[in-house]
Short mmCIF file of C-alpha atoms in Angstrom, two decimals:
data_model
loop_
_atom_site.label_atom_id
_atom_site.label_comp_id
_atom_site.label_asym_id
_atom_site.label_seq_id
_atom_site.Cartn_x
_atom_site.Cartn_y
_atom_site.Cartn_z
CA MET Y 856 -11.27 42.82 -30.81
CA ASP Y 857 -14.03 42.36 -27.64
CA THR Y 858 -13.36 39.35 -25.94
CA ARG Y 859 -16.24 39.27 -23.76
CA PRO Y 860 -18.25 36.11 -23.87
CA ASP Y 861 -21.80 35.91 -25.07
CA LEU Y 862 -23.79 34.28 -22.52
CA THR Y 863 -26.70 33.84 -24.92
CA ALA Y 864 -24.62 31.40 -26.63
CA TYR Y 865 -24.78 28.99 -23.74
CA ASP Y 866 -27.37 26.61 -22.65
CA GLY Y 867 -28.24 27.99 -19.32
CA VAL Y 868 -26.65 31.11 -17.03
CA LEU Y 869 -27.01 30.29 -13.18
CA PHE Y 870 -26.66 33.51 -11.28
CA ASP Y 871 -25.70 34.23 -7.74
CA LEU Y 872 -27.97 36.35 -5.93
CA ASP Y 873 -26.28 38.65 -3.20
CA GLY Y 874 -23.81 41.02 -4.90
CA VAL Y 875 -24.53 39.73 -8.21
CA LEU Y 876 -28.09 40.48 -9.14
CA THR Y 877 -28.93 42.68 -5.92
CA PRO Y 878 -26.52 44.57 -3.70
CA THR Y 879 -27.80 42.49 -0.73
CA ALA Y 880 -24.25 41.62 -0.13
CA GLU Y 881 -23.79 45.25 1.33
CA VAL Y 882 -26.83 44.55 3.65
CA HIS Y 883 -25.25 41.13 4.73
CA MET Y 884 -21.59 42.69 5.23
CA HIS Y 885 -23.61 45.28 7.59
CA ALA Y 886 -25.53 42.94 9.18
CA TRP Y 887 -22.43 40.67 9.84
CA ARG Y 888 -20.43 43.41 10.99
CA THR Y 889 -23.03 44.94 13.54
CA MET Y 890 -23.75 41.37 15.07
CA PHE Y 891 -19.87 40.03 15.23
CA THR Y 892 -18.54 43.52 16.41
CA GLU Y 893 -21.13 43.22 19.55
CA LEU Y 894 -20.15 39.46 20.05
CA PHE Y 895 -16.54 39.90 19.86
CA ARG Y 896 -16.41 42.86 22.14
CA ASP Y 897 -18.92 40.66 24.78
CA TRP Y 898 -16.82 37.72 24.51
CA ASP Y 899 -13.44 39.69 24.79
CA ILE Y 900 -12.29 37.85 21.21
CA SER Y 901 -9.42 39.38 19.36
CA PRO Y 902 -8.59 40.40 16.50
CA GLN Y 903 -11.61 42.59 16.11
CA TYR Y 904 -13.85 41.98 13.15
CA SER Y 905 -13.06 43.39 9.91
CA ASP Y 906 -14.67 43.26 6.62
CA GLN Y 907 -11.83 41.33 5.24
CA ASP Y 908 -13.58 38.75 7.62
CA TYR Y 909 -16.93 38.65 5.59
CA PHE Y 910 -14.82 38.22 2.26
CA GLU Y 911 -12.55 35.26 3.74
CA HIS Y 912 -15.06 33.54 5.92
CA LEU Y 913 -18.56 34.48 5.24
CA ASP Y 914 -19.32 35.27 1.56
CA GLY Y 915 -21.29 32.83 -0.34
CA LYS Y 916 -21.57 30.50 2.55
CA LYS Y 917 -24.60 29.15 4.08
CA ARG Y 918 -25.08 31.30 7.33
CA TYR Y 919 -24.42 28.75 10.19
CA ASP Y 920 -20.88 27.67 8.10
CA GLY Y 921 -20.01 31.04 7.68
CA VAL Y 922 -20.55 31.22 11.76
CA ALA Y 923 -18.29 28.53 12.40
CA ALA Y 924 -15.68 29.41 9.94
CA LEU Y 925 -15.18 32.89 11.40
CA LEU Y 926 -15.22 31.84 14.98
CA ARG Y 927 -12.76 28.97 13.57
CA SER Y 928 -10.48 31.57 12.62
CA ARG Y 929 -10.45 33.10 15.85
CA ASP Y 930 -9.82 29.99 17.69
CA VAL Y 931 -13.24 29.93 19.10
CA GLU Y 932 -15.44 26.61 19.15
CA ILE Y 933 -18.88 26.51 20.16
CA PRO Y 934 -22.05 24.04 20.09
CA TRP Y 935 -23.31 23.92 16.77
CA GLY Y 936 -26.97 23.92 18.17
CA GLU Y 937 -29.98 23.59 16.24
CA PRO Y 938 -31.61 25.85 13.46
CA GLY Y 939 -34.61 26.45 15.51
CA ASP Y 940 -32.18 27.89 18.70
CA PRO Y 941 -33.21 31.46 19.78
CA VAL Y 942 -30.91 34.62 18.97
CA THR Y 943 -29.68 34.56 22.70
CA ALA Y 944 -28.36 30.65 22.27
CA ASP Y 945 -24.51 30.96 22.20
CA THR Y 946 -24.35 28.14 19.63
CA VAL Y 947 -23.51 28.36 15.98
CA CYS Y 948 -27.18 28.26 14.75
CA GLY Y 949 -28.18 30.78 17.75
CA ILE Y 950 -25.41 33.35 16.57
CA GLY Y 951 -26.52 32.78 12.85
CA ASN Y 952 -30.23 33.42 13.50
CA ARG Y 953 -29.19 36.85 15.53
CA LYS Y 954 -27.44 38.07 12.17
CA ASN Y 955 -30.51 37.33 10.37
CA VAL Y 956 -32.64 39.52 12.50
CA VAL Y 957 -30.65 42.60 11.81
CA PHE Y 958 -30.34 41.44 7.97
CA GLU Y 959 -34.22 41.25 7.76
CA GLU Y 960 -34.80 44.75 9.77
CA VAL Y 961 -32.59 46.39 7.03
CA LEU Y 962 -34.14 44.79 4.16
CA ARG Y 963 -37.47 45.61 4.98
CA ALA Y 964 -36.55 49.40 6.33
CA ASP Y 965 -34.72 50.20 3.09
CA GLY Y 966 -36.11 47.58 0.34
CA ILE Y 967 -33.65 46.43 -2.39
CA ALA Y 968 -33.41 46.80 -6.14
CA ALA Y 969 -31.64 45.05 -8.94
CA TYR Y 970 -28.63 46.29 -10.18
CA PRO Y 971 -29.31 47.97 -13.41
CA GLY Y 972 -26.50 45.86 -15.69
CA SER Y 973 -27.52 42.67 -14.01
CA LEU Y 974 -31.40 43.50 -14.70
CA ALA Y 975 -30.41 44.19 -18.45
CA LEU Y 976 -28.47 41.12 -18.88
CA VAL Y 977 -31.22 39.05 -17.50
CA GLN Y 978 -33.89 40.57 -19.92
CA LYS Y 979 -31.20 39.92 -22.83
CA LEU Y 980 -31.03 36.46 -21.68
CA GLN Y 981 -34.99 35.77 -21.47
CA ASP Y 982 -35.42 37.68 -24.91
CA ALA Y 983 -32.74 35.12 -26.08
CA GLY Y 984 -34.73 32.30 -24.71
CA VAL Y 985 -31.63 31.19 -22.54
CA PRO Y 986 -32.74 29.34 -19.24
CA ILE Y 987 -31.70 31.28 -16.02
CA ALA Y 988 -31.61 30.56 -12.49
CA VAL Y 989 -30.34 31.82 -9.15
CA VAL Y 990 -28.13 29.57 -7.06
CA SER Y 991 -27.69 31.41 -3.51
CA SER Y 992 -26.41 30.02 -0.07
CA SER Y 993 -28.93 32.47 1.59
CA LYS Y 994 -32.25 31.41 3.23
CA ASN Y 995 -33.66 34.74 2.41
CA ALA Y 996 -33.14 34.56 -1.21
CA ARG Y 997 -36.96 34.03 -1.89
CA GLU Y 998 -37.49 37.42 0.03
CA VAL Y 999 -34.88 39.53 -1.65
CA LEU Y 1000 -36.25 38.31 -4.92
CA THR Y 1001 -39.60 39.55 -4.25
CA VAL Y 1002 -38.67 42.89 -2.55
CA ALA Y 1003 -36.51 43.30 -5.91
CA GLY Y 1004 -39.62 42.61 -7.78
CA ILE Y 1005 -37.57 39.86 -10.08
CA ILE Y 1006 -38.58 36.59 -8.54
CA ASP Y 1007 -40.96 35.79 -11.61
CA ARG Y 1008 -38.06 35.81 -13.80
CA PHE Y 1009 -36.77 32.86 -12.33
CA PRO Y 1010 -38.11 29.59 -12.63
CA VAL Y 1011 -35.31 27.82 -10.67
CA ILE Y 1012 -34.29 29.17 -7.29
CA MET Y 1013 -31.73 26.83 -5.52
CA ASP Y 1014 -31.12 28.92 -2.15
CA GLY Y 1015 -30.39 27.86 1.37
CA VAL Y 1016 -33.55 26.31 2.43
CA VAL Y 1017 -33.64 23.84 -0.48
CA ALA Y 1018 -29.63 22.88 0.18
CA GLU Y 1019 -30.70 22.35 3.88
CA GLN Y 1020 -33.56 20.10 2.70
CA GLU Y 1021 -31.34 18.01 0.30
CA GLY Y 1022 -28.33 17.79 2.88
CA LEU Y 1023 -26.32 19.73 0.05
CA ALA Y 1024 -22.69 21.16 1.08
CA SER Y 1025 -22.22 24.64 1.31
CA LYS Y 1026 -20.03 26.57 -1.55
CA PRO Y 1027 -17.14 26.07 -2.19
CA ALA Y 1028 -18.14 22.25 -2.70
CA PRO Y 1029 -20.25 21.84 -6.21
CA ASP Y 1030 -23.24 20.76 -4.50
CA VAL Y 1031 -25.53 23.54 -5.08
CA PHE Y 1032 -24.20 24.63 -8.54
CA ALA Y 1033 -24.58 20.97 -9.86
CA ARG Y 1034 -27.97 20.39 -8.14
CA ALA Y 1035 -29.27 23.69 -9.83
CA ALA Y 1036 -28.03 22.43 -13.24
CA GLU Y 1037 -29.81 19.67 -12.76
CA MET Y 1038 -33.08 21.26 -11.78
CA LEU Y 1039 -32.66 23.77 -14.68
CA GLY Y 1040 -32.36 20.62 -17.05
CA VAL Y 1041 -28.90 21.71 -18.32
CA ASP Y 1042 -25.24 20.63 -18.67
CA PRO Y 1043 -22.83 22.66 -16.54
CA ALA Y 1044 -20.19 22.13 -19.47
CA ARG Y 1045 -22.55 23.88 -21.75
CA SER Y 1046 -23.90 26.49 -19.32
CA ALA Y 1047 -22.28 29.85 -17.55
CA ALA Y 1048 -22.47 30.49 -13.87
CA VAL Y 1049 -21.79 34.21 -12.30
CA GLU Y 1050 -20.39 34.83 -8.95
CA ASP Y 1051 -19.11 37.50 -7.01
CA ALA Y 1052 -17.67 35.48 -4.22
CA HIS Y 1053 -14.54 33.28 -4.23
CA SER Y 1054 -16.21 30.34 -2.94
CA GLY Y 1055 -19.07 30.60 -5.35
CA VAL Y 1056 -16.59 30.86 -7.92
CA GLN Y 1057 -14.86 27.46 -6.64
CA SER Y 1058 -18.22 25.69 -6.52
CA ALA Y 1059 -19.06 26.68 -9.84
CA VAL Y 1060 -15.78 25.39 -11.23
CA ALA Y 1061 -15.89 22.47 -9.08
CA ALA Y 1062 -19.11 21.61 -10.66
CA GLY Y 1063 -17.81 21.78 -14.13
CA TYR Y 1064 -19.10 24.95 -15.74
CA GLY Y 1065 -17.97 25.55 -19.16
CA LEU Y 1066 -17.49 29.48 -18.08
CA VAL Y 1067 -17.29 31.08 -14.60
CA VAL Y 1068 -17.97 34.77 -14.65
CA GLY Y 1069 -16.63 36.70 -11.55
CA VAL Y 1070 -18.20 40.01 -10.38
CA ASP Y 1071 -15.66 42.26 -9.03
CA ARG Y 1072 -17.79 43.75 -6.02
CA GLY Y 1073 -15.07 43.77 -3.43
CA ALA Y 1074 -13.55 40.41 -3.31
CA GLY Y 1075 -10.90 41.28 -5.99
CA ALA Y 1076 -10.52 40.91 -9.35
CA ALA Y 1077 -7.09 38.93 -8.73
CA THR Y 1078 -8.71 36.54 -6.32
CA LEU Y 1079 -11.73 35.94 -8.09
CA THR Y 1080 -9.21 34.87 -11.06
CA ALA Y 1081 -7.26 33.14 -8.99
CA VAL Y 1082 -9.82 30.78 -7.94
CA GLY Y 1083 -10.80 29.86 -11.23
CA ALA Y 1084 -13.03 32.53 -12.82
CA HIS Y 1085 -12.74 32.61 -16.34
CA VAL Y 1086 -13.77 36.11 -16.97
CA VAL Y 1087 -13.83 39.23 -14.39
CA VAL Y 1088 -16.21 42.72 -14.74
CA ASP Y 1089 -16.81 44.97 -12.71
CA ASP Y 1090 -20.43 45.05 -13.60
CA LEU Y 1091 -22.85 42.53 -15.83
CA SER Y 1092 -23.73 45.80 -18.14
CA GLU Y 1093 -20.46 44.71 -19.53
CA LEU Y 1094 -21.84 41.50 -20.67
CA VAL Y 1095 -24.87 42.99 -22.17
#
């Protein structure tokens, strides 16, 4: 018996971007690793940065919140600064901006393409007339969607830029998923959210989504289930 949910039965489906629609999570991981490895060496911070730090402190969060969380895990507190801080500034914002330079360089050099399974699911939902949206913490979401050639598929894009403009709290708070449902004109209780980060799953659960799908791109199926995912898949082709 097939126990996979039919997403076309929901009023709306709202997707995280990095790691769900596109493999940009790998680009983010590379950019964070490059930046923090150098920073920890220069500041003599230990233990050294690892990919587990990405999943525990950075994945799914707004950039500056992630920087603050990771530094706090090493008992390092620095001034927050301002979003316009130069990349040379030793502030939370300056360090976040430093990472973004690396991310943009990799994205523009290598490009990005949507996961085939994710694109197939998006097409199935569009063919069925199900409203869809993107809910991303990234301020680069529109650029990523444009480079991937899929921005026109999403009439609603709740990203880090909108979240900052509206003063919405970062995932795992429910704010961005709750606001995105409002923008899409759907009731979260009758809608589905698709996430690969445990902070994102927690956000969708807290916002009251009727179905929360976890996509295991490295966070771990057990972890995603533990924080509230109703079903976990390795790839969205499993739901087509």
